[in-house]
Amino acid sequence: MAYWLFKSEPDVWGWDQQVARGAAGEEWHGVRNYQARNNMRAMQIGDRGFFYHSRTGLEIVGIVEVCALAHPDSTTEDPRWDCVDIRAVRPFVRPVSLEAIKKVPALAEMVLVKNSRLSVQPVTEAEWRMVCDLGATEA
DNA sequence: GCCAACGTTGGC
DNA sequence: GCCAACGTTGGC
């Protein structure tokens, strides 16, 4: 199983909306960046991801799970763009802020820190465990 | 709201 | 195929 991080501006699509989708999940549409798309194409059913609020919030608020493999993005005719579906698994007991992550030397290599503009990012297993610990949340 | 960093586009 | 111009993202 692989680990990922999904970024969204909560004003546009937030954790609460994701939770409201329930087990059916929701298309992670709107990605128009090749790296992010390639990450989604590499995902398997059951892969886990962090749900991060960008711009307003700047914190990881929950854990999601991939529930559909990459398929054409329904919001565009352009065949280049694919996306997966994800569903909420559980919220973080304590959200983990970007600030808190930056304070941990072992997390300095996280893509979130190194390349903050990438909207769908890989997360290593070690990073995954550490962030879940910071959030007092089951991995 | 600003602006640095980054990705994409398109003329040459 | 280069690179300048442009648009977008996202932390601050």
mmCIF file of C-alpha atoms (C1' of nucleotides) in Angstrom:
data_model
loop_
_atom_site.group_PDB
_atom_site.id
_atom_site.type_symbol
_atom_site.label_atom_id
_atom_site.label_comp_id
_atom_site.label_asym_id
_atom_site.label_seq_id
_atom_site.Cartn_x
_atom_site.Cartn_y
_atom_site.Cartn_z
ATOM 1 C CA MET A 1 0.000 0.000 0.000
ATOM 2 C CA ALA A 2 1.188 3.469 -0.848
ATOM 3 C CA TYR A 3 0.583 6.775 0.883
ATOM 4 C CA TRP A 4 -0.341 10.136 -0.610
ATOM 5 C CA LEU A 5 -1.420 13.653 0.229
ATOM 6 C CA PHE A 6 -4.368 15.455 -1.366
ATOM 7 C CA LYS A 7 -4.527 19.211 -1.159
ATOM 8 C CA SER A 8 -7.642 21.306 -1.399
ATOM 9 C CA GLU A 9 -8.692 24.802 -0.551
ATOM 10 C CA PRO A 10 -11.443 24.302 2.027
ATOM 11 C CA ASP A 11 -13.461 27.139 0.455
ATOM 12 C CA VAL A 12 -13.668 25.054 -2.716
ATOM 13 C CA TRP A 13 -13.803 21.503 -1.372
ATOM 14 C CA GLY A 14 -13.232 20.819 2.296
ATOM 15 C CA TRP A 15 -13.024 17.868 4.638
ATOM 16 C CA ASP A 16 -16.639 18.231 5.767
ATOM 17 C CA GLN A 17 -17.840 17.929 2.186
ATOM 18 C CA GLN A 18 -15.628 14.901 1.676
ATOM 19 C CA VAL A 19 -17.085 13.281 4.800
ATOM 20 C CA ALA A 20 -20.613 14.047 3.577
ATOM 21 C CA ARG A 21 -19.921 11.921 0.498
ATOM 22 C CA GLY A 22 -19.653 8.880 2.713
ATOM 23 C CA ALA A 23 -18.429 5.509 1.533
ATOM 24 C CA ALA A 24 -19.261 6.255 -2.101
ATOM 25 C CA GLY A 25 -16.462 8.794 -2.162
ATOM 26 C CA GLU A 26 -15.934 11.557 -4.682
ATOM 27 C CA GLU A 27 -13.963 12.162 -7.831
ATOM 28 C CA TRP A 28 -10.765 14.104 -7.128
ATOM 29 C CA HIS A 29 -11.354 16.137 -10.261
ATOM 30 C CA GLY A 30 -9.868 19.394 -11.417
ATOM 31 C CA VAL A 31 -6.205 18.430 -11.385
ATOM 32 C CA ARG A 32 -4.469 19.949 -14.395
ATOM 33 C CA ASN A 33 -0.897 19.118 -13.597
ATOM 34 C CA TYR A 34 0.990 16.180 -15.060
ATOM 35 C CA GLN A 35 2.905 15.236 -11.932
ATOM 36 C CA ALA A 36 -0.232 15.207 -9.840
ATOM 37 C CA ARG A 37 -2.063 13.228 -12.508
ATOM 38 C CA ASN A 38 0.751 10.697 -12.752
ATOM 39 C CA ASN A 39 0.595 10.227 -9.000
ATOM 40 C CA MET A 40 -3.106 9.469 -9.277
ATOM 41 C CA ARG A 41 -2.499 7.016 -12.109
ATOM 42 C CA ALA A 42 -0.076 5.154 -9.841
ATOM 43 C CA MET A 43 -2.624 4.752 -7.057
ATOM 44 C CA GLN A 44 -4.187 1.429 -6.107
ATOM 45 C CA ILE A 45 -7.516 0.747 -4.452
ATOM 46 C CA GLY A 46 -7.067 1.016 -0.705
ATOM 47 C CA ASP A 47 -4.082 3.383 -0.833
ATOM 48 C CA ARG A 48 -4.293 5.909 1.981
ATOM 49 C CA GLY A 49 -3.926 9.669 1.773
ATOM 50 C CA PHE A 50 -3.821 12.738 3.963
ATOM 51 C CA PHE A 51 -6.437 15.406 3.317
ATOM 52 C CA TYR A 52 -4.771 18.820 3.567
ATOM 53 C CA HIS A 53 -6.403 22.236 3.677
ATOM 54 C CA SER A 54 -4.327 24.749 1.704
ATOM 55 C CA ARG A 55 -4.396 28.549 1.723
ATOM 56 C CA THR A 56 -6.848 28.770 4.591
ATOM 57 C CA GLY A 57 -6.203 26.191 7.255
ATOM 58 C CA LEU A 58 -2.724 24.960 6.324
ATOM 59 C CA GLU A 59 -3.209 21.697 8.135
ATOM 60 C CA ILE A 60 -3.799 18.024 7.593
ATOM 61 C CA VAL A 61 -7.315 17.323 8.800
ATOM 62 C CA GLY A 62 -8.073 13.739 7.926
ATOM 63 C CA ILE A 63 -7.311 10.425 6.291
ATOM 64 C CA VAL A 64 -8.827 9.301 3.002
ATOM 65 C CA GLU A 65 -8.687 6.136 0.974
ATOM 66 C CA VAL A 66 -8.585 5.547 -2.772
ATOM 67 C CA CYS A 67 -11.853 3.850 -3.795
ATOM 68 C CA ALA A 68 -11.650 4.043 -7.597
ATOM 69 C CA LEU A 69 -8.653 3.786 -9.893
ATOM 70 C CA ALA A 70 -7.708 6.637 -12.212
ATOM 71 C CA HIS A 71 -10.357 7.324 -14.828
ATOM 72 C CA PRO A 72 -11.157 10.280 -17.132
ATOM 73 C CA ASP A 73 -11.922 13.486 -15.233
ATOM 74 C CA SER A 74 -15.628 14.143 -15.774
ATOM 75 C CA THR A 75 -15.143 17.907 -15.566
ATOM 76 C CA THR A 76 -13.195 18.180 -18.831
ATOM 77 C CA GLU A 77 -13.314 16.902 -22.396
ATOM 78 C CA ASP A 78 -9.539 16.971 -22.491
ATOM 79 C CA PRO A 79 -8.395 13.335 -22.546
ATOM 80 C CA ARG A 80 -5.129 14.160 -20.793
ATOM 81 C CA TRP A 81 -6.668 14.483 -17.361
ATOM 82 C CA ASP A 82 -7.516 11.527 -15.178
ATOM 83 C CA CYS A 83 -8.446 11.317 -11.545
ATOM 84 C CA VAL A 84 -9.164 8.776 -8.824
ATOM 85 C CA ASP A 85 -12.084 8.691 -6.383
ATOM 86 C CA ILE A 86 -11.399 9.018 -2.675
ATOM 87 C CA ARG A 87 -13.507 8.597 0.438
ATOM 88 C CA ALA A 88 -13.041 9.863 3.976
ATOM 89 C CA VAL A 89 -11.736 7.302 6.465
ATOM 90 C CA ARG A 90 -11.345 9.259 9.693
ATOM 91 C CA PRO A 91 -10.606 12.781 10.864
ATOM 92 C CA PHE A 92 -7.420 13.635 12.717
ATOM 93 C CA VAL A 93 -7.903 13.794 16.476
ATOM 94 C CA ARG A 94 -5.656 16.849 16.351
ATOM 95 C CA PRO A 95 -5.090 18.451 12.926
ATOM 96 C CA VAL A 96 -1.412 18.670 12.024
ATOM 97 C CA SER A 97 -0.418 22.112 10.836
ATOM 98 C CA LEU A 98 2.196 22.875 8.222
ATOM 99 C CA GLU A 99 3.937 24.847 10.942
ATOM 100 C CA ALA A 100 4.133 21.773 13.167
ATOM 101 C CA ILE A 101 5.453 19.654 10.307
ATOM 102 C CA LYS A 102 8.157 22.206 9.558
ATOM 103 C CA LYS A 103 9.349 21.966 13.145
ATOM 104 C CA VAL A 104 10.140 18.261 12.789
ATOM 105 C CA PRO A 105 13.560 17.745 11.172
ATOM 106 C CA ALA A 106 12.615 14.229 10.038
ATOM 107 C CA LEU A 107 9.757 15.709 7.998
ATOM 108 C CA ALA A 108 11.853 18.318 6.214
ATOM 109 C CA GLU A 109 11.907 16.187 3.071
ATOM 110 C CA MET A 110 8.139 15.959 2.770
ATOM 111 C CA VAL A 111 6.910 17.120 -0.616
ATOM 112 C CA LEU A 112 4.516 19.368 1.265
ATOM 113 C CA VAL A 113 7.551 21.257 2.564
ATOM 114 C CA LYS A 114 9.781 20.934 -0.515
ATOM 115 C CA ASN A 115 7.259 21.479 -3.297
ATOM 116 C CA SER A 116 4.215 23.031 -1.756
ATOM 117 C CA ARG A 117 2.557 23.654 -5.111
ATOM 118 C CA LEU A 118 2.102 20.015 -6.070
ATOM 119 C CA SER A 119 -1.539 19.220 -5.325
ATOM 120 C CA VAL A 120 -1.315 15.423 -5.209
ATOM 121 C CA GLN A 121 1.855 14.193 -3.554
ATOM 122 C CA PRO A 122 3.507 10.947 -2.517
ATOM 123 C CA VAL A 123 4.144 10.425 1.209
ATOM 124 C CA THR A 124 6.642 7.870 2.537
ATOM 125 C CA GLU A 125 5.597 5.286 5.092
ATOM 126 C CA ALA A 126 7.874 6.851 7.701
ATOM 127 C CA GLU A 127 6.343 10.269 7.077
ATOM 128 C CA TRP A 128 2.887 8.759 7.237
ATOM 129 C CA ARG A 129 3.487 7.240 10.655
ATOM 130 C CA MET A 130 5.102 10.350 12.061
ATOM 131 C CA VAL A 131 2.300 12.652 10.934
ATOM 132 C CA CYS A 132 -0.345 10.279 12.302
ATOM 133 C CA ASP A 133 1.527 10.329 15.628
ATOM 134 C CA LEU A 134 1.569 14.125 15.608
ATOM 135 C CA GLY A 135 -2.177 14.069 14.999
ATOM 136 C CA ALA A 136 -2.746 11.512 17.776
ATOM 137 C CA THR A 137 -4.502 9.501 15.111
ATOM 138 C CA GLU A 138 -4.417 5.836 14.176
ATOM 139 C CA ALA A 139 -2.379 5.341 10.984
ATOM 140 C "C1'" DG B 1 -3.408 41.053 -0.930
ATOM 141 C "C1'" DC B 2 1.329 40.234 -2.212
ATOM 142 C "C1'" DC B 3 4.647 37.906 -4.586
ATOM 143 C "C1'" DA B 4 7.970 33.966 -5.222
ATOM 144 C "C1'" DA B 5 8.032 29.654 -7.258
ATOM 145 C "C1'" DC B 6 6.595 26.891 -10.566
ATOM 146 C "C1'" DG B 7 4.265 25.013 -14.809
ATOM 147 C "C1'" DT B 8 2.584 25.802 -19.366
ATOM 148 C "C1'" DT B 9 2.250 27.990 -23.746
ATOM 149 C "C1'" DG B 10 3.623 29.506 -28.080
ATOM 150 C "C1'" DG B 11 6.616 32.286 -31.235
ATOM 151 C "C1'" DC B 12 10.815 31.819 -33.275
ATOM 152 C "C1'" DG C 1 13.925 22.734 -28.982
ATOM 153 C "C1'" DC C 2 14.667 27.097 -26.598
ATOM 154 C "C1'" DC C 3 13.054 30.463 -23.738
ATOM 155 C "C1'" DA C 4 10.244 34.663 -22.748
ATOM 156 C "C1'" DA C 5 5.758 35.637 -21.409
ATOM 157 C "C1'" DC C 6 2.062 34.474 -18.979
ATOM 158 C "C1'" DG C 7 -1.071 32.220 -15.567
ATOM 159 C "C1'" DT C 8 -1.698 29.828 -11.256
ATOM 160 C "C1'" DT C 9 -0.742 28.272 -6.733
ATOM 161 C "C1'" DG C 10 -0.271 28.813 -2.014
ATOM 162 C "C1'" DG C 11 2.501 30.413 2.066
ATOM 163 C "C1'" DC C 12 3.062 34.500 4.281
#
